[in-house]
PDB file of C-alpha atoms in Angstrom:
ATOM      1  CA  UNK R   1      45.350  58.079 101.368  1.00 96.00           C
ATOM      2  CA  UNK R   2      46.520  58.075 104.936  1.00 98.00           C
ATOM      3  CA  UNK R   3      45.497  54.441 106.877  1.00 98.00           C
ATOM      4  CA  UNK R   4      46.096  53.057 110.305  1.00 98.00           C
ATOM      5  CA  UNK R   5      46.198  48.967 110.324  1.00 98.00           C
ATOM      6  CA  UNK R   6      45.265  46.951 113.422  1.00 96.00           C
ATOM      7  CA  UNK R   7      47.924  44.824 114.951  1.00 96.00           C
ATOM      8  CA  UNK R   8      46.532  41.776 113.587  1.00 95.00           C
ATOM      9  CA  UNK R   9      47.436  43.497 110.027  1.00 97.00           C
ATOM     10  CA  UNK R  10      50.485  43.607 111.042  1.00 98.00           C
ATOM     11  CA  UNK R  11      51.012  40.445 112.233  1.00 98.00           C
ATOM     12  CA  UNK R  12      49.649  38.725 108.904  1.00 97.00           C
ATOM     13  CA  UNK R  13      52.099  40.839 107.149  1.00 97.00           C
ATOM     14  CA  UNK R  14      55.089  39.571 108.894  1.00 97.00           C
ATOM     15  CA  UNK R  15      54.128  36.240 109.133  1.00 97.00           C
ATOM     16  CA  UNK R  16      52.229  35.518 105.741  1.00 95.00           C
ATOM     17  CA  UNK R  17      53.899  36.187 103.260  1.00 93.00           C
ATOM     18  CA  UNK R  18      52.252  34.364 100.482  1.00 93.00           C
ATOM     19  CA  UNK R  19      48.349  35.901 102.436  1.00 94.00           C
ATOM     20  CA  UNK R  20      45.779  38.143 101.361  1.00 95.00           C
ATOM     21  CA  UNK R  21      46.492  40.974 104.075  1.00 95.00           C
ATOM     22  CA  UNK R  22      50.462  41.047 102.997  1.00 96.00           C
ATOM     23  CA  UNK R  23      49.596  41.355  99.444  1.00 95.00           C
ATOM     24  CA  UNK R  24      46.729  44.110 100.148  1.00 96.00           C
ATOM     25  CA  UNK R  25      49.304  45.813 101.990  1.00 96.00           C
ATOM     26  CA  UNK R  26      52.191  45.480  99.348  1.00 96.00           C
ATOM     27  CA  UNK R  27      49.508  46.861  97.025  1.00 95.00           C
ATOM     28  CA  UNK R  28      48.772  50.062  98.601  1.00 96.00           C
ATOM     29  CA  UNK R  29      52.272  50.677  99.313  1.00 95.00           C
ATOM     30  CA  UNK R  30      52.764  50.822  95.519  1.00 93.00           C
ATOM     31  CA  UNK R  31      49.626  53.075  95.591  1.00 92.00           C
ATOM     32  CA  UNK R  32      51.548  55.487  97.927  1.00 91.00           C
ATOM     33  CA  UNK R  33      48.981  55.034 101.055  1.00 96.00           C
ATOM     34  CA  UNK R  34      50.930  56.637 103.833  1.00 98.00           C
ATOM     35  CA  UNK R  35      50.866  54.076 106.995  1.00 98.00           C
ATOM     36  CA  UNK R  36      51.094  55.239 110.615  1.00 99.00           C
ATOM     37  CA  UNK R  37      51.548  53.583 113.906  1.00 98.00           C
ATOM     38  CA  UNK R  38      52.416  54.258 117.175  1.00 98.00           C
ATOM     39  CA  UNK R  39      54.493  52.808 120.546  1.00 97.00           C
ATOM     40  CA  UNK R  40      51.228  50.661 121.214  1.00 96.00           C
ATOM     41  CA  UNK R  41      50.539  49.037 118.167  1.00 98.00           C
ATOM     42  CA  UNK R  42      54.536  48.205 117.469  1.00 98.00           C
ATOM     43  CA  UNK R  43      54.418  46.624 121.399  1.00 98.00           C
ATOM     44  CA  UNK R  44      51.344  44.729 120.558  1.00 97.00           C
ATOM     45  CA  UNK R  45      52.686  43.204 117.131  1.00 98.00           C
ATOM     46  CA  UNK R  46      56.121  41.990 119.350  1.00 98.00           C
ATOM     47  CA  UNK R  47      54.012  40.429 122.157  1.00 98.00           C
ATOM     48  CA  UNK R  48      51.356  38.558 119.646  1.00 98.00           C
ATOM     49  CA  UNK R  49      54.819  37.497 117.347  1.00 98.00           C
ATOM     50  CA  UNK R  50      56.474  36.495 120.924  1.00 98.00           C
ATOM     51  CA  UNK R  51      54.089  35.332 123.171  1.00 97.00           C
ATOM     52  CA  UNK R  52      50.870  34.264 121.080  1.00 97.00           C
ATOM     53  CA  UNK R  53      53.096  32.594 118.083  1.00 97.00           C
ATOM     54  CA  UNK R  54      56.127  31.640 119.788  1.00 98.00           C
ATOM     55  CA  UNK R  55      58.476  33.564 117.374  1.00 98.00           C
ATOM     56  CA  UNK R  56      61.882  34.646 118.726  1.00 98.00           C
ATOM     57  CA  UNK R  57      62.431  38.152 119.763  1.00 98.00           C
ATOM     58  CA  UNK R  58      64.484  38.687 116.594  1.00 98.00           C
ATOM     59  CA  UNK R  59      62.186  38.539 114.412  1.00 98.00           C
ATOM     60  CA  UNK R  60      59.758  40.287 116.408  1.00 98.00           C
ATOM     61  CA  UNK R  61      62.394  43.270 116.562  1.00 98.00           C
ATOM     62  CA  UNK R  62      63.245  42.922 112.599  1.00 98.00           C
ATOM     63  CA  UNK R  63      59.120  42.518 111.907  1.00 98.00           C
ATOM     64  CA  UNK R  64      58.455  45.777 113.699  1.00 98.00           C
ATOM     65  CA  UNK R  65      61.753  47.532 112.205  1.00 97.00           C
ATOM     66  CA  UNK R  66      60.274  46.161 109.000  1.00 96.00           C
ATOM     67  CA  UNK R  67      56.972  48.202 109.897  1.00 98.00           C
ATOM     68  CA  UNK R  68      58.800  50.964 110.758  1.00 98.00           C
ATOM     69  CA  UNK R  69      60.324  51.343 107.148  1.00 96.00           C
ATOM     70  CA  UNK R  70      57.011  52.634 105.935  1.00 94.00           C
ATOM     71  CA  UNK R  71      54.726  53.717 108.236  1.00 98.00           C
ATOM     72  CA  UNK R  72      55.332  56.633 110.548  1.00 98.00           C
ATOM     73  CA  UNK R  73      55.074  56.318 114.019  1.00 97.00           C
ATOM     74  CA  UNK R  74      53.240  59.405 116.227  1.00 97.00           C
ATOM     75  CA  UNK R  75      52.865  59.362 119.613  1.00 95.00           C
ATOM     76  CA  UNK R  76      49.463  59.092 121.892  1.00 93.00           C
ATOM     77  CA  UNK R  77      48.567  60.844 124.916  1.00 83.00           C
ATOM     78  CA  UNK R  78      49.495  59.220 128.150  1.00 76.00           C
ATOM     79  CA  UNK R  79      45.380  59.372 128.632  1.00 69.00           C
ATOM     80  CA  UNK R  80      43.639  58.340 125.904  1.00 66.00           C
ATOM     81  CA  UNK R  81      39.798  58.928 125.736  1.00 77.00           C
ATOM     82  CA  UNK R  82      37.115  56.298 125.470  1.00 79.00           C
ATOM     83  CA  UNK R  83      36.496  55.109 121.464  1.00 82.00           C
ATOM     84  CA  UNK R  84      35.485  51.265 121.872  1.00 82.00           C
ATOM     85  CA  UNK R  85      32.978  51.006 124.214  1.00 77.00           C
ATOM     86  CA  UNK R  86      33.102  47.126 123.628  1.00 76.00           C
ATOM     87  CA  UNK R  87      37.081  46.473 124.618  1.00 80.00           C
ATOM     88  CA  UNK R  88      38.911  49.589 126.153  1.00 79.00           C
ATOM     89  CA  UNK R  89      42.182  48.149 124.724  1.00 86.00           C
ATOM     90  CA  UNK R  90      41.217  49.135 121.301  1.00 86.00           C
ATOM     91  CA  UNK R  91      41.246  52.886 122.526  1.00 90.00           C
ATOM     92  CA  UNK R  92      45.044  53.497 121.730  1.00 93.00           C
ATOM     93  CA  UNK R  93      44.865  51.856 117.873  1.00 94.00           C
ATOM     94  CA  UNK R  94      41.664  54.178 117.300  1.00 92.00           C
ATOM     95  CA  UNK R  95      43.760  57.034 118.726  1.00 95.00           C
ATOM     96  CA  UNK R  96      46.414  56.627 116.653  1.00 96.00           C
ATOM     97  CA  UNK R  97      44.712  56.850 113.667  1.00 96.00           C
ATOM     98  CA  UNK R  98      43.129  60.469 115.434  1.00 95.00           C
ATOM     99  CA  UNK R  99      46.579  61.382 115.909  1.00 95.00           C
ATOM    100  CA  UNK R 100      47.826  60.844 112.576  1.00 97.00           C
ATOM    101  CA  UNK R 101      44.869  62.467 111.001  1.00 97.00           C
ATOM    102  CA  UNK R 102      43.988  59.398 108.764  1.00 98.00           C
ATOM    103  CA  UNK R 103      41.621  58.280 106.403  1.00 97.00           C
ATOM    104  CA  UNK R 104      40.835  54.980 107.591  1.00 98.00           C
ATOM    105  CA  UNK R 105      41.476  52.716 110.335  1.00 98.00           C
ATOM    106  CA  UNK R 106      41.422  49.048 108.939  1.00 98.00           C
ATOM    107  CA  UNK R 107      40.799  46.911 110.896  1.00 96.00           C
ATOM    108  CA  UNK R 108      39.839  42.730 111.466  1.00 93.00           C
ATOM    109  CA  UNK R 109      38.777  43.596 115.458  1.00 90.00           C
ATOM    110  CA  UNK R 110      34.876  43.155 115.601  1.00 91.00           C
ATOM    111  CA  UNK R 111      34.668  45.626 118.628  1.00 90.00           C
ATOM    112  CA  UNK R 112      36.392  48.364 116.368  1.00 91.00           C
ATOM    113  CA  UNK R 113      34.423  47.519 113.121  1.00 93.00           C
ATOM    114  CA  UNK R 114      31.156  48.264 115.338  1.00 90.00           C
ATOM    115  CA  UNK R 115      32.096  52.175 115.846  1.00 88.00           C
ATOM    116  CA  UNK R 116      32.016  52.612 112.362  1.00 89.00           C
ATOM    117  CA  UNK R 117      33.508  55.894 112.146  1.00 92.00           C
ATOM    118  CA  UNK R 118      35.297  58.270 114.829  1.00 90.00           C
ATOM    119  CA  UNK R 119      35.523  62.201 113.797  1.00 92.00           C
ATOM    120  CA  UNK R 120      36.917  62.190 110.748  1.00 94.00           C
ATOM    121  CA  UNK R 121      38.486  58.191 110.186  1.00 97.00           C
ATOM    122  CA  UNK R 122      36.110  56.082 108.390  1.00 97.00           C
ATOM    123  CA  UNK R 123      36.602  51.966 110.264  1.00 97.00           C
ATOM    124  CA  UNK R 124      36.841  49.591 107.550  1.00 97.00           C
ATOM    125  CA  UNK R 125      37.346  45.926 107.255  1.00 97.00           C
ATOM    126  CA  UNK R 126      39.940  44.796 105.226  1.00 96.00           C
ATOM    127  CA  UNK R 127      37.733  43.716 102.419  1.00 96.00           C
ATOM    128  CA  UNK R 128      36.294  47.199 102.553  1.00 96.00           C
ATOM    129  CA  UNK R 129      39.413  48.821 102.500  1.00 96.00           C
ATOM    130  CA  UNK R 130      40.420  46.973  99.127  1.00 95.00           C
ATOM    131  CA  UNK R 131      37.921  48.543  97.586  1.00 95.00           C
ATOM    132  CA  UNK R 132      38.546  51.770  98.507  1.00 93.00           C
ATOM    133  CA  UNK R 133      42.512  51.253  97.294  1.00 90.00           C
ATOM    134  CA  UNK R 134      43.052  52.467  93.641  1.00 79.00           C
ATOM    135  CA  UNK R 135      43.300  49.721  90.551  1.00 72.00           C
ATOM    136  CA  UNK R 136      46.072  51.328  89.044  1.00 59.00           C
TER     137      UNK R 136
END
């Protein structure tokens, strides 16, 4: 299983470590889902740690090292087409997942969850994604 996470995925799992999204995460990792990201989504998860939760920028540079671990950055287009009619800065996470040829994009964004599925990547909330991650 191949999965893009929103930033705010991201952000839960560096920040909440005792939450539900850290421990979904943790769980597919031991599952083997392959996680990829790109340039945009690392930036965003720095500015939200940095600017929307005060955080220093050390741990925003260790939290997106931390990403980088396990999940595979590829890189985007300098023009990226229209996906999100609803919020044009979603464009880049839903190209991303494109780009790395994923199953899912899982995401918590409303404006994302309303495409429902682009080419071949199925959009799925986190509680839908659960589901889809193997028991054992």
């Amino acid at each position: 299983m191949k999965v893009v996470l929103d930033t705010m995925l991201w952000v839960s799992y560096c920040t909440l470590k005792d939450g539900y999204r850290y421990r979904l995460i943790e769980r597919a990792r031991s599952k083997r889902v392959r996680f990829f990201v790109s340039e945009y989504i690392l930036n965003e998860l720095e500015l939200a740690l940095t600017e929307d939760l005060g955080l220093t920028t050390r741990f925003a540079a260790l939290a997106r090292r931390a990403v980088l671990r396990f999940a595979k950055s590829v890189e985007l287009s300098s023009t990226p087409r229209s996906f999100v009619p609803g919020d044009p800065d979603d464009d880049p996470i839903v190209q991303t997942a494109l780009k790395g040829k994923v199953d899912y994009l899982v995401t918590a964004d409303k404006e994302i969850l309303k495409v429902g599925k682009i080419e071949d990547v199925q959009v799925l909330s986190t509680q839908q994604w659960e589901k889809e991650l193997p028991l054992t």
